[in-house]
PDB file of C-alpha atoms in Angstrom:
ATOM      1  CA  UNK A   1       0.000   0.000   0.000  1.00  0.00           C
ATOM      2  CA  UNK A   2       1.681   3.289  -0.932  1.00  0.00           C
ATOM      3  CA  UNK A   3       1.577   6.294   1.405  1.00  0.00           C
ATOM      4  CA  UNK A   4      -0.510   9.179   0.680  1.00  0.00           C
ATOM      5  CA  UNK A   5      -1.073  12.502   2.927  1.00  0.00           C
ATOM      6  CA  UNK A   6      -4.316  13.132   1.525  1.00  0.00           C
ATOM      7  CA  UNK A   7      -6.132   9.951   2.059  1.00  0.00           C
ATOM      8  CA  UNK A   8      -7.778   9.143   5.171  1.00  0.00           C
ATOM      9  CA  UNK A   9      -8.679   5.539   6.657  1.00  0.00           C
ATOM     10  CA  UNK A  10     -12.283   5.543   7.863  1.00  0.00           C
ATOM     11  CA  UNK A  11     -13.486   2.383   7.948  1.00  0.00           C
ATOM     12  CA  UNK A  12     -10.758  -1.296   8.550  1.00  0.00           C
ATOM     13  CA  UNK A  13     -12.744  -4.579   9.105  1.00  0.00           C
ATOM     14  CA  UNK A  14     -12.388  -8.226   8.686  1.00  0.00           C
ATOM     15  CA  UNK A  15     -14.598 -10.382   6.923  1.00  0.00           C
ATOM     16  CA  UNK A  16     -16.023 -13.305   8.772  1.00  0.00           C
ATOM     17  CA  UNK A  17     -13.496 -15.918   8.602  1.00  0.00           C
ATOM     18  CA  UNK A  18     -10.182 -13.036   8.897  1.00  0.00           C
ATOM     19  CA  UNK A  19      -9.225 -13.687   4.930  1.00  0.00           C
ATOM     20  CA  UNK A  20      -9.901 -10.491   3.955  1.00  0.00           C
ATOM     21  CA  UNK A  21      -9.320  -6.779   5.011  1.00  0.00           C
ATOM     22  CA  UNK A  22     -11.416  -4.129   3.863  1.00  0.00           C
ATOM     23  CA  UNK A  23     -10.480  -0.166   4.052  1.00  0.00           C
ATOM     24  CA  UNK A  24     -12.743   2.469   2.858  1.00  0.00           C
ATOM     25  CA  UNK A  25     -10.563   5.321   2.467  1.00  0.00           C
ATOM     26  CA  UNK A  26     -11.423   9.123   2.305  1.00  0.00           C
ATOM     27  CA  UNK A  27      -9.912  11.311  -0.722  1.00  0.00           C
ATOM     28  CA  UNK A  28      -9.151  14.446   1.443  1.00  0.00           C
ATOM     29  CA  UNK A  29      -8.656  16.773  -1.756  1.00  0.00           C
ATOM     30  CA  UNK A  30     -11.149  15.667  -3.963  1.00  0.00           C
ATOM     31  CA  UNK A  31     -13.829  13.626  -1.354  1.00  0.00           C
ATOM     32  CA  UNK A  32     -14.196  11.003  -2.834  1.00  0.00           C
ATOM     33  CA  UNK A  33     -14.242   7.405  -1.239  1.00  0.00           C
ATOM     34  CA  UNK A  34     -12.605   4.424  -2.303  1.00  0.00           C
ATOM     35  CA  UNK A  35     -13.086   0.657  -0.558  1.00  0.00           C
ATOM     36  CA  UNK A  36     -10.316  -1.760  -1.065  1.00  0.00           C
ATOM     37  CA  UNK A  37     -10.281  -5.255  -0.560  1.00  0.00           C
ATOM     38  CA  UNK A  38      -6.767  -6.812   0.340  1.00  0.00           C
ATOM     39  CA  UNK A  39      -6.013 -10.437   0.768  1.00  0.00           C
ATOM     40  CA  UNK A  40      -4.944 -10.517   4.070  1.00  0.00           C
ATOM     41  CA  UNK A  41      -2.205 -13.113   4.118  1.00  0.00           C
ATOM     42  CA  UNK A  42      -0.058 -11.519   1.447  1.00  0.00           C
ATOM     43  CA  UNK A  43      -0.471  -7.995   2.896  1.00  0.00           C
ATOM     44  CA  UNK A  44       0.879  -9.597   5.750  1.00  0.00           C
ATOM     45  CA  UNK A  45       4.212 -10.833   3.536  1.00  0.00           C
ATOM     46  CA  UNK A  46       3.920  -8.061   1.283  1.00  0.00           C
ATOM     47  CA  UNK A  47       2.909  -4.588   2.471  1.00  0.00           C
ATOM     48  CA  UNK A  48       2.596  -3.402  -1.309  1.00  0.00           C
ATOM     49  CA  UNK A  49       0.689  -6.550  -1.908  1.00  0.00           C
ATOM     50  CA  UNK A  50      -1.984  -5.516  -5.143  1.00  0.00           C
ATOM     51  CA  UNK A  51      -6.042  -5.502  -4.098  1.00  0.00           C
ATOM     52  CA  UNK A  52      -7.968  -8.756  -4.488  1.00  0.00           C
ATOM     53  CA  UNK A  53     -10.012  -6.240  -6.857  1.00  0.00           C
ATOM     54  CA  UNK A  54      -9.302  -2.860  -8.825  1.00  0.00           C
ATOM     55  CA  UNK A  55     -10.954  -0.473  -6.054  1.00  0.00           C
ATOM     56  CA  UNK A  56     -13.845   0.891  -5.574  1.00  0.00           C
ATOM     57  CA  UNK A  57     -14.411   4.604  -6.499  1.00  0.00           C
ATOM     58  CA  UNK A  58     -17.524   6.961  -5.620  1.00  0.00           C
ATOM     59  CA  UNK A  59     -17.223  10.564  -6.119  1.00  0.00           C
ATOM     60  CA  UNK A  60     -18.506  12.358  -3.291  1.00  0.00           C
ATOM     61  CA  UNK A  61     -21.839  13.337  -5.318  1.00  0.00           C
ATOM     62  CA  UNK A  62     -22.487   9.250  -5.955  1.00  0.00           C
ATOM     63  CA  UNK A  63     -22.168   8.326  -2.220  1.00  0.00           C
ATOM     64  CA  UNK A  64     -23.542  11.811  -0.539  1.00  0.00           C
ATOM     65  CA  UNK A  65     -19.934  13.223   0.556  1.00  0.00           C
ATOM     66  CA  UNK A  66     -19.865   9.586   2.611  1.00  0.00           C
ATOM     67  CA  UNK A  67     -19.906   5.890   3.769  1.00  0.00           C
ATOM     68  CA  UNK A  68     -21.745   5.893   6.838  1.00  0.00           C
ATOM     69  CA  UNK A  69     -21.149   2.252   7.937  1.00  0.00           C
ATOM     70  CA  UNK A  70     -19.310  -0.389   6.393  1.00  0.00           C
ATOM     71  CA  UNK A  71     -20.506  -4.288   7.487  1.00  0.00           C
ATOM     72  CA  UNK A  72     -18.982  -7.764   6.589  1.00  0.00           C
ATOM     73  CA  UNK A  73     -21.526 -10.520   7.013  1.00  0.00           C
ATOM     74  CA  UNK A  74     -20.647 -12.145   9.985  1.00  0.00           C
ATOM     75  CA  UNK A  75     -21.487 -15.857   8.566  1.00  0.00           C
ATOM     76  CA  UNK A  76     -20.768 -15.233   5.188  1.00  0.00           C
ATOM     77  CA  UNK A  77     -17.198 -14.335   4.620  1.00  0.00           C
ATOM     78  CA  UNK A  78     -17.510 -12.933   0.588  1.00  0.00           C
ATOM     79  CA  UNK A  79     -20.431 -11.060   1.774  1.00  0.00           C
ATOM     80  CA  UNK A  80     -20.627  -7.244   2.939  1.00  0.00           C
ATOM     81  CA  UNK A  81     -22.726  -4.113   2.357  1.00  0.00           C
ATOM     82  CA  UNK A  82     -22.222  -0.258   3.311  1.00  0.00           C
ATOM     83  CA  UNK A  83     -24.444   2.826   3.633  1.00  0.00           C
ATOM     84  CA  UNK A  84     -23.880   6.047   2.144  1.00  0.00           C
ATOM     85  CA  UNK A  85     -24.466   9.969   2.831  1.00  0.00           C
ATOM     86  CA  UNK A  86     -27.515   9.385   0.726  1.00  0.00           C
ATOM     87  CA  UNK A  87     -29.181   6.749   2.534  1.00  0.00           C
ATOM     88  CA  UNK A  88     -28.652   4.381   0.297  1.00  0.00           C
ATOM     89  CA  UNK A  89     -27.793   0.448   1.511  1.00  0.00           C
ATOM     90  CA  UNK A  90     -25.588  -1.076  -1.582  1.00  0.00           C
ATOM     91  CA  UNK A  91     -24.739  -5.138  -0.633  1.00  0.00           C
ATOM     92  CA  UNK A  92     -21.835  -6.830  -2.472  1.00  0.00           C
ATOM     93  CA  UNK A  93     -20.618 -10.756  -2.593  1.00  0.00           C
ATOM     94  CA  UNK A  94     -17.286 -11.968  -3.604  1.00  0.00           C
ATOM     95  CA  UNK A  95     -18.009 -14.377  -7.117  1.00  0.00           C
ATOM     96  CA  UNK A  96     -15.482 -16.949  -6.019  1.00  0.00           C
ATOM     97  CA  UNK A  97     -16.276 -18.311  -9.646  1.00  0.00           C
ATOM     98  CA  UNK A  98     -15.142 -15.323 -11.644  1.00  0.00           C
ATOM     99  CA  UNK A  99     -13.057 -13.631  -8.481  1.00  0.00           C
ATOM    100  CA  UNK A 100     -15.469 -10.047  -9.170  1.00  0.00           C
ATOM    101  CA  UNK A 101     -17.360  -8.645  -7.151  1.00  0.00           C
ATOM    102  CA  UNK A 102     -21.113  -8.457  -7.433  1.00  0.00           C
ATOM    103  CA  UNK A 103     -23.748  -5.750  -6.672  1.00  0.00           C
ATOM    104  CA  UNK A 104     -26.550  -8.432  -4.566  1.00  0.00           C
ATOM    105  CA  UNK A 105     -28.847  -5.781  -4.006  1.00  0.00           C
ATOM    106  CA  UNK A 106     -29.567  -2.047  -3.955  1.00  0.00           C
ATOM    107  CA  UNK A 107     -31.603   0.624  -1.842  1.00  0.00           C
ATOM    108  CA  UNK A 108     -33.379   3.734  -2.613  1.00  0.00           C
ATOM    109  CA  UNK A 109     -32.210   6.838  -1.171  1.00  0.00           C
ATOM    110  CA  UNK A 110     -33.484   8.406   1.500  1.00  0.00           C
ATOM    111  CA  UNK A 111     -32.057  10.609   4.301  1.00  0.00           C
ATOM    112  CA  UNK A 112     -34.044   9.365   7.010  1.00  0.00           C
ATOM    113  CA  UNK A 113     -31.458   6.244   6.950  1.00  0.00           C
ATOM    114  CA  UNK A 114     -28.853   5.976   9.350  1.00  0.00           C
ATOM    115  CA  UNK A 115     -26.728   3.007   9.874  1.00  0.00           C
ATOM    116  CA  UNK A 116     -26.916  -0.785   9.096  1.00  0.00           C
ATOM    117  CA  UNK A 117     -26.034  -3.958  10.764  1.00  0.00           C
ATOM    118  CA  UNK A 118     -26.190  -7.995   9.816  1.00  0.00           C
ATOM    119  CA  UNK A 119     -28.210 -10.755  12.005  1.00  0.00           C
ATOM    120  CA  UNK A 120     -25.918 -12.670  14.157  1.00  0.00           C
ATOM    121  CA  UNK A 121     -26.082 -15.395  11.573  1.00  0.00           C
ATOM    122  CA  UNK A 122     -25.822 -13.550   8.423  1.00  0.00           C
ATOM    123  CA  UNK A 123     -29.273 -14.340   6.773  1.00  0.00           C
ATOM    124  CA  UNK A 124     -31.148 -10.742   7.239  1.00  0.00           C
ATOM    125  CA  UNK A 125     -29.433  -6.945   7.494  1.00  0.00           C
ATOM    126  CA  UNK A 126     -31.337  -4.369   9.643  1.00  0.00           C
ATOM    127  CA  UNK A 127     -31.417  -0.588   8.421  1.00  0.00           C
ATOM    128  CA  UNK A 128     -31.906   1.420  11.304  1.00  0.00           C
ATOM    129  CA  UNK A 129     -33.723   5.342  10.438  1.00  0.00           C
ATOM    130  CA  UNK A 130     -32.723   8.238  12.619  1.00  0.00           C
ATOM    131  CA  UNK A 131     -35.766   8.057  14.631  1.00  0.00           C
ATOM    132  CA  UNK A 132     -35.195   4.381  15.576  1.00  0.00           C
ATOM    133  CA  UNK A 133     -37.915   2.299  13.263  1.00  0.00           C
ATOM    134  CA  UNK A 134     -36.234  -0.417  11.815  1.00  0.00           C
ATOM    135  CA  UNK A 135     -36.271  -2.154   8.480  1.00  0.00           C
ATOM    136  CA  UNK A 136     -34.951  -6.072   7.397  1.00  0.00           C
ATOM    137  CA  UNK A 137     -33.703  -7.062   4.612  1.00  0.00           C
ATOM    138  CA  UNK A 138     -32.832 -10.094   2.786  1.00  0.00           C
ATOM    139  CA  UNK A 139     -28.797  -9.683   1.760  1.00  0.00           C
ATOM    140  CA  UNK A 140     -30.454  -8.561  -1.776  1.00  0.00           C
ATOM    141  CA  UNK A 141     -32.236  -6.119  -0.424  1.00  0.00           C
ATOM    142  CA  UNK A 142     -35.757  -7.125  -0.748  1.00  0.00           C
ATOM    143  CA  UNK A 143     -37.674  -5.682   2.717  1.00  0.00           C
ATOM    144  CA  UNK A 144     -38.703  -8.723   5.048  1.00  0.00           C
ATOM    145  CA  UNK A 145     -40.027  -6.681   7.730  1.00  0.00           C
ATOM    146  CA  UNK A 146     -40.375  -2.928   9.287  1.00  0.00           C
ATOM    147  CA  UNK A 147     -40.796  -2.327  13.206  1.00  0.00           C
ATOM    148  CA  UNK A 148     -42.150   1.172  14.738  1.00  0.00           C
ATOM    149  CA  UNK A 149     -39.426   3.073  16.641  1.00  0.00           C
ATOM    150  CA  UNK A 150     -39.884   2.538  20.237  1.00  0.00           C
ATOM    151  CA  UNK A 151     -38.929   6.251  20.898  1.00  0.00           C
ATOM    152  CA  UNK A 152     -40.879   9.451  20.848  1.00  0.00           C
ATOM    153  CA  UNK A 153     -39.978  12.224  18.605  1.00  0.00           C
ATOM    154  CA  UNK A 154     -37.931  14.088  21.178  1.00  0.00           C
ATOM    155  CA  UNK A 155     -35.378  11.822  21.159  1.00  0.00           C
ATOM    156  CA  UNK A 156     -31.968  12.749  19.507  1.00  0.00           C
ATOM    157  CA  UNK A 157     -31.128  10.849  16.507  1.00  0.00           C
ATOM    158  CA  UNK A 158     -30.396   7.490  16.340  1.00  0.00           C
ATOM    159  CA  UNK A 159     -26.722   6.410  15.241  1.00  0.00           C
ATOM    160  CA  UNK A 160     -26.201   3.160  15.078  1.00  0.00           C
ATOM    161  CA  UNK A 161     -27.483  -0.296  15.660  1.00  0.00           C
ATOM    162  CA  UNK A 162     -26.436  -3.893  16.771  1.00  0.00           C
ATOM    163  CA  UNK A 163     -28.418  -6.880  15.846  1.00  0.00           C
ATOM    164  CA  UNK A 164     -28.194  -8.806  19.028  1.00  0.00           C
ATOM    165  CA  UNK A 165     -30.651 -11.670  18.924  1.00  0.00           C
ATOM    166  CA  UNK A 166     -33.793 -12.433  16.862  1.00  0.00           C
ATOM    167  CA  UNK A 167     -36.004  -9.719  17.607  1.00  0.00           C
ATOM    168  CA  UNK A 168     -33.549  -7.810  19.863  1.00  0.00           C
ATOM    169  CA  UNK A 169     -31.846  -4.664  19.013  1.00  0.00           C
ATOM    170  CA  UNK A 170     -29.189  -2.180  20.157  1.00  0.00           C
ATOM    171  CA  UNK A 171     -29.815   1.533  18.949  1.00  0.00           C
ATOM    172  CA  UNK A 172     -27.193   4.146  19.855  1.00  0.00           C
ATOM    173  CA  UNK A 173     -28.503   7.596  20.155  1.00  0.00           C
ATOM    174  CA  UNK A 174     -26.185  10.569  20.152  1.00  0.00           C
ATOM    175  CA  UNK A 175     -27.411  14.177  20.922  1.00  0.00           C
ATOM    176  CA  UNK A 176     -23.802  15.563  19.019  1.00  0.00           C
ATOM    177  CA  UNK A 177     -22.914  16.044  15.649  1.00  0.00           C
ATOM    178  CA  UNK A 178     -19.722  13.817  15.086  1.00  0.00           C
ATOM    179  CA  UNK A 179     -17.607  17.565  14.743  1.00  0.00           C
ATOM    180  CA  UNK A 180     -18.304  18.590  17.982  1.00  0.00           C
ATOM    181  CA  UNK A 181     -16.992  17.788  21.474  1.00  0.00           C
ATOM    182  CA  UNK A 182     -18.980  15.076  23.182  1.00  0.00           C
ATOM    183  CA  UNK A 183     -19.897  15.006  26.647  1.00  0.00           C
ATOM    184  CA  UNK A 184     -20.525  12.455  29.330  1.00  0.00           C
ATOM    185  CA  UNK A 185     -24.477  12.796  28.712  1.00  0.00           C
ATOM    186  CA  UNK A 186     -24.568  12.610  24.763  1.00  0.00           C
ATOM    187  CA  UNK A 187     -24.542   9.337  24.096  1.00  0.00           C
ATOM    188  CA  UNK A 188     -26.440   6.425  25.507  1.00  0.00           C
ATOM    189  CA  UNK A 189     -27.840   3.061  23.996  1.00  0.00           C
ATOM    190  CA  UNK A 190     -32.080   1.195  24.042  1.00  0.00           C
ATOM    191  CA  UNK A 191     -32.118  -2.126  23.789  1.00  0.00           C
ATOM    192  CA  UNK A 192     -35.417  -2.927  22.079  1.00  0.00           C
ATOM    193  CA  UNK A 193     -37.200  -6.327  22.090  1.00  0.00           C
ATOM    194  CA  UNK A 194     -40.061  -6.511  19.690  1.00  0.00           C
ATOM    195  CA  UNK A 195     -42.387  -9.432  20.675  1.00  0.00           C
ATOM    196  CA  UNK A 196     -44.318 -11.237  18.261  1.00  0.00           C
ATOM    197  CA  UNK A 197     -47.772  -8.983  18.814  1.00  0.00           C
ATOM    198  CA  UNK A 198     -45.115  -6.019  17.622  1.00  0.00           C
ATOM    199  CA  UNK A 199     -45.659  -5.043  20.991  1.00  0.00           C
ATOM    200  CA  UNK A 200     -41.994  -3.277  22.037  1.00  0.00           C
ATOM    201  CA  UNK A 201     -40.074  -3.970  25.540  1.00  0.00           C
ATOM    202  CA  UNK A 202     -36.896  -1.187  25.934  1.00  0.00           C
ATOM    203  CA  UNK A 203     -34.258  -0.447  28.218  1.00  0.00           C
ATOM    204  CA  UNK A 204     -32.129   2.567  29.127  1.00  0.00           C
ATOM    205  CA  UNK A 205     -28.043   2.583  29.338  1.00  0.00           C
ATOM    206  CA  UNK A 206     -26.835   5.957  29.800  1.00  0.00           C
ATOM    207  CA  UNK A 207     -23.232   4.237  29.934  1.00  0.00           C
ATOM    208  CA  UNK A 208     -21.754   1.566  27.792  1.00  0.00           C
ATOM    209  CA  UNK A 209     -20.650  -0.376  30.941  1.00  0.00           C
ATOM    210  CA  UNK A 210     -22.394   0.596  33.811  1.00  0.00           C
ATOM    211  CA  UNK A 211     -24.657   3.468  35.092  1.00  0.00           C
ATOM    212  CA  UNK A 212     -24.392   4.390  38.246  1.00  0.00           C
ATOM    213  CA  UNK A 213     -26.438   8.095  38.426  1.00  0.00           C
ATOM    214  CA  UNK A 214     -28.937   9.506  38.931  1.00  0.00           C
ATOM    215  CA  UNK A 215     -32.218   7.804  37.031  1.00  0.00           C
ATOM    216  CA  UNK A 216     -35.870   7.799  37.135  1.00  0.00           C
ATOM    217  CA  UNK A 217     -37.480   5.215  39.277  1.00  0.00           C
ATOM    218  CA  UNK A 218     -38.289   2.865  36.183  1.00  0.00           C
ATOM    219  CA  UNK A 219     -34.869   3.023  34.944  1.00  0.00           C
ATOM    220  CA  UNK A 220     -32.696   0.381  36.840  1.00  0.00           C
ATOM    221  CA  UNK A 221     -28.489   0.693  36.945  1.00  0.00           C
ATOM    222  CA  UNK A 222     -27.326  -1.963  34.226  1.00  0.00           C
ATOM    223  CA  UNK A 223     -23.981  -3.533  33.183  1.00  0.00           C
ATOM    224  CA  UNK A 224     -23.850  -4.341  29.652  1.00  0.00           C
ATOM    225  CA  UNK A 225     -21.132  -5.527  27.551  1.00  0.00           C
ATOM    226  CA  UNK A 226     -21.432  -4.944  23.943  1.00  0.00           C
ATOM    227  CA  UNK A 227     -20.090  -7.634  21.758  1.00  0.00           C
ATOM    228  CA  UNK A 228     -19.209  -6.190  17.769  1.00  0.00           C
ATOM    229  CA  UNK A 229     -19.884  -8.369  15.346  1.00  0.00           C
ATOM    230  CA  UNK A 230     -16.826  -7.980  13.168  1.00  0.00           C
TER     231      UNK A 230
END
């Protein structure tokens, strides 16, 4: 890999079985965006070991000035999808046939999107809006299923998500744009369990790994550990 002032490394994650290293890199000069897929073994032996592929390339106008979240499958090692500044989900698999990659399925736009996330075995991807409702997907991106947001709309928007279990989700809420200087109080996590009546249960953790202030009287002091799927 050659050495370049101008480009940034935003995104560096494994694939399921540790084969293959992905790095969406940022174009400082011109924006645009670039994901790379290396072989990981040879990179190891050789550090100007060539892609597995020519690179991906997205102006910033194609990808809306970004990739929001970048996600291997966590079952399915040739398998990943990212989010852009537009909204839009884009899912990819490795041809192991041909060695190219291929497009598996394709969102529409739309802003209210905000980050994505595979099931714990692989099968579905969850696309999380800013005001928590939830959409699944099949890995080419035919909808399975949409759940109401659990929140009201004075909560601040909703950042990411973890697919924990079948109908139990993580959703990280952040009251800071990523620019500014966070503070101990603006960012906290809901689990949300959906049952099978769609009825939701949710629970509060103002801190990652334990909360020990001040809370209403339905809001109990939790440890969580949160366990990434890449």
């Amino acid at each position: 890999m050659n050495k370049n002032a101008s480009i940034l490394p935003c995104w560096i994650s494994l694939n399921a079985d540790d084969s293959i290293i992905a790095i969406v890199l940022l174009q400082l000069d011109t924006r645009a965006w670039h994901i790379i897929l290396y072989d990981i073994v040879k990179l190891i032996q050789t550090q100007d070991s060539a892609p597995l592929f020519s690179p991906m390339y997205f102006s910033a106008d194609h990808v809306g000035g970004t990739i929001q979240c970048f996600a291997w499958n966590p079952a399915i090692s040739s398998m990943f999808a990212y989010i852009d500044g537009n909204g839009t989900v884009s899912t990819f698999e490795i041809d192991q046939n041909s060695k190219q990659l291929r497009l598996l399925g394709k969102s529409d736009a739309n802003d209210d999107n905000s980050s994505i996330c595979w099931s714990p075995k692989g099968k579905q991807i969850v696309l999380v809006k800013y005001d928590g409702a939830l959409e699944l997907y099949e890995p080419n991106m035919k909808l399975k299923k949409r759940y109401a947001s659990a929140t009201d709309a004075s909560m601040p928007p909703c950042i990411s998500v973890i697919w924990l279990s079948t109908h139990q989700f993580l959703l990280g809420y952040s009251e800071n744009s990523p620019d500014e200087n966070s503070n101990e109080n603006s960012f906290f996590q809901i689990m949300t369990t959906y049952e099978k009546d769609q009825l939701v249960r949710t629970q509060v953790y103002n801190d990652l790994f334990f909360d020990a202030s001040e809370a209403s009287a339905n809001v109990n002091p939790q440890y969580f550990h949160v366990r990434v799927n890449e």
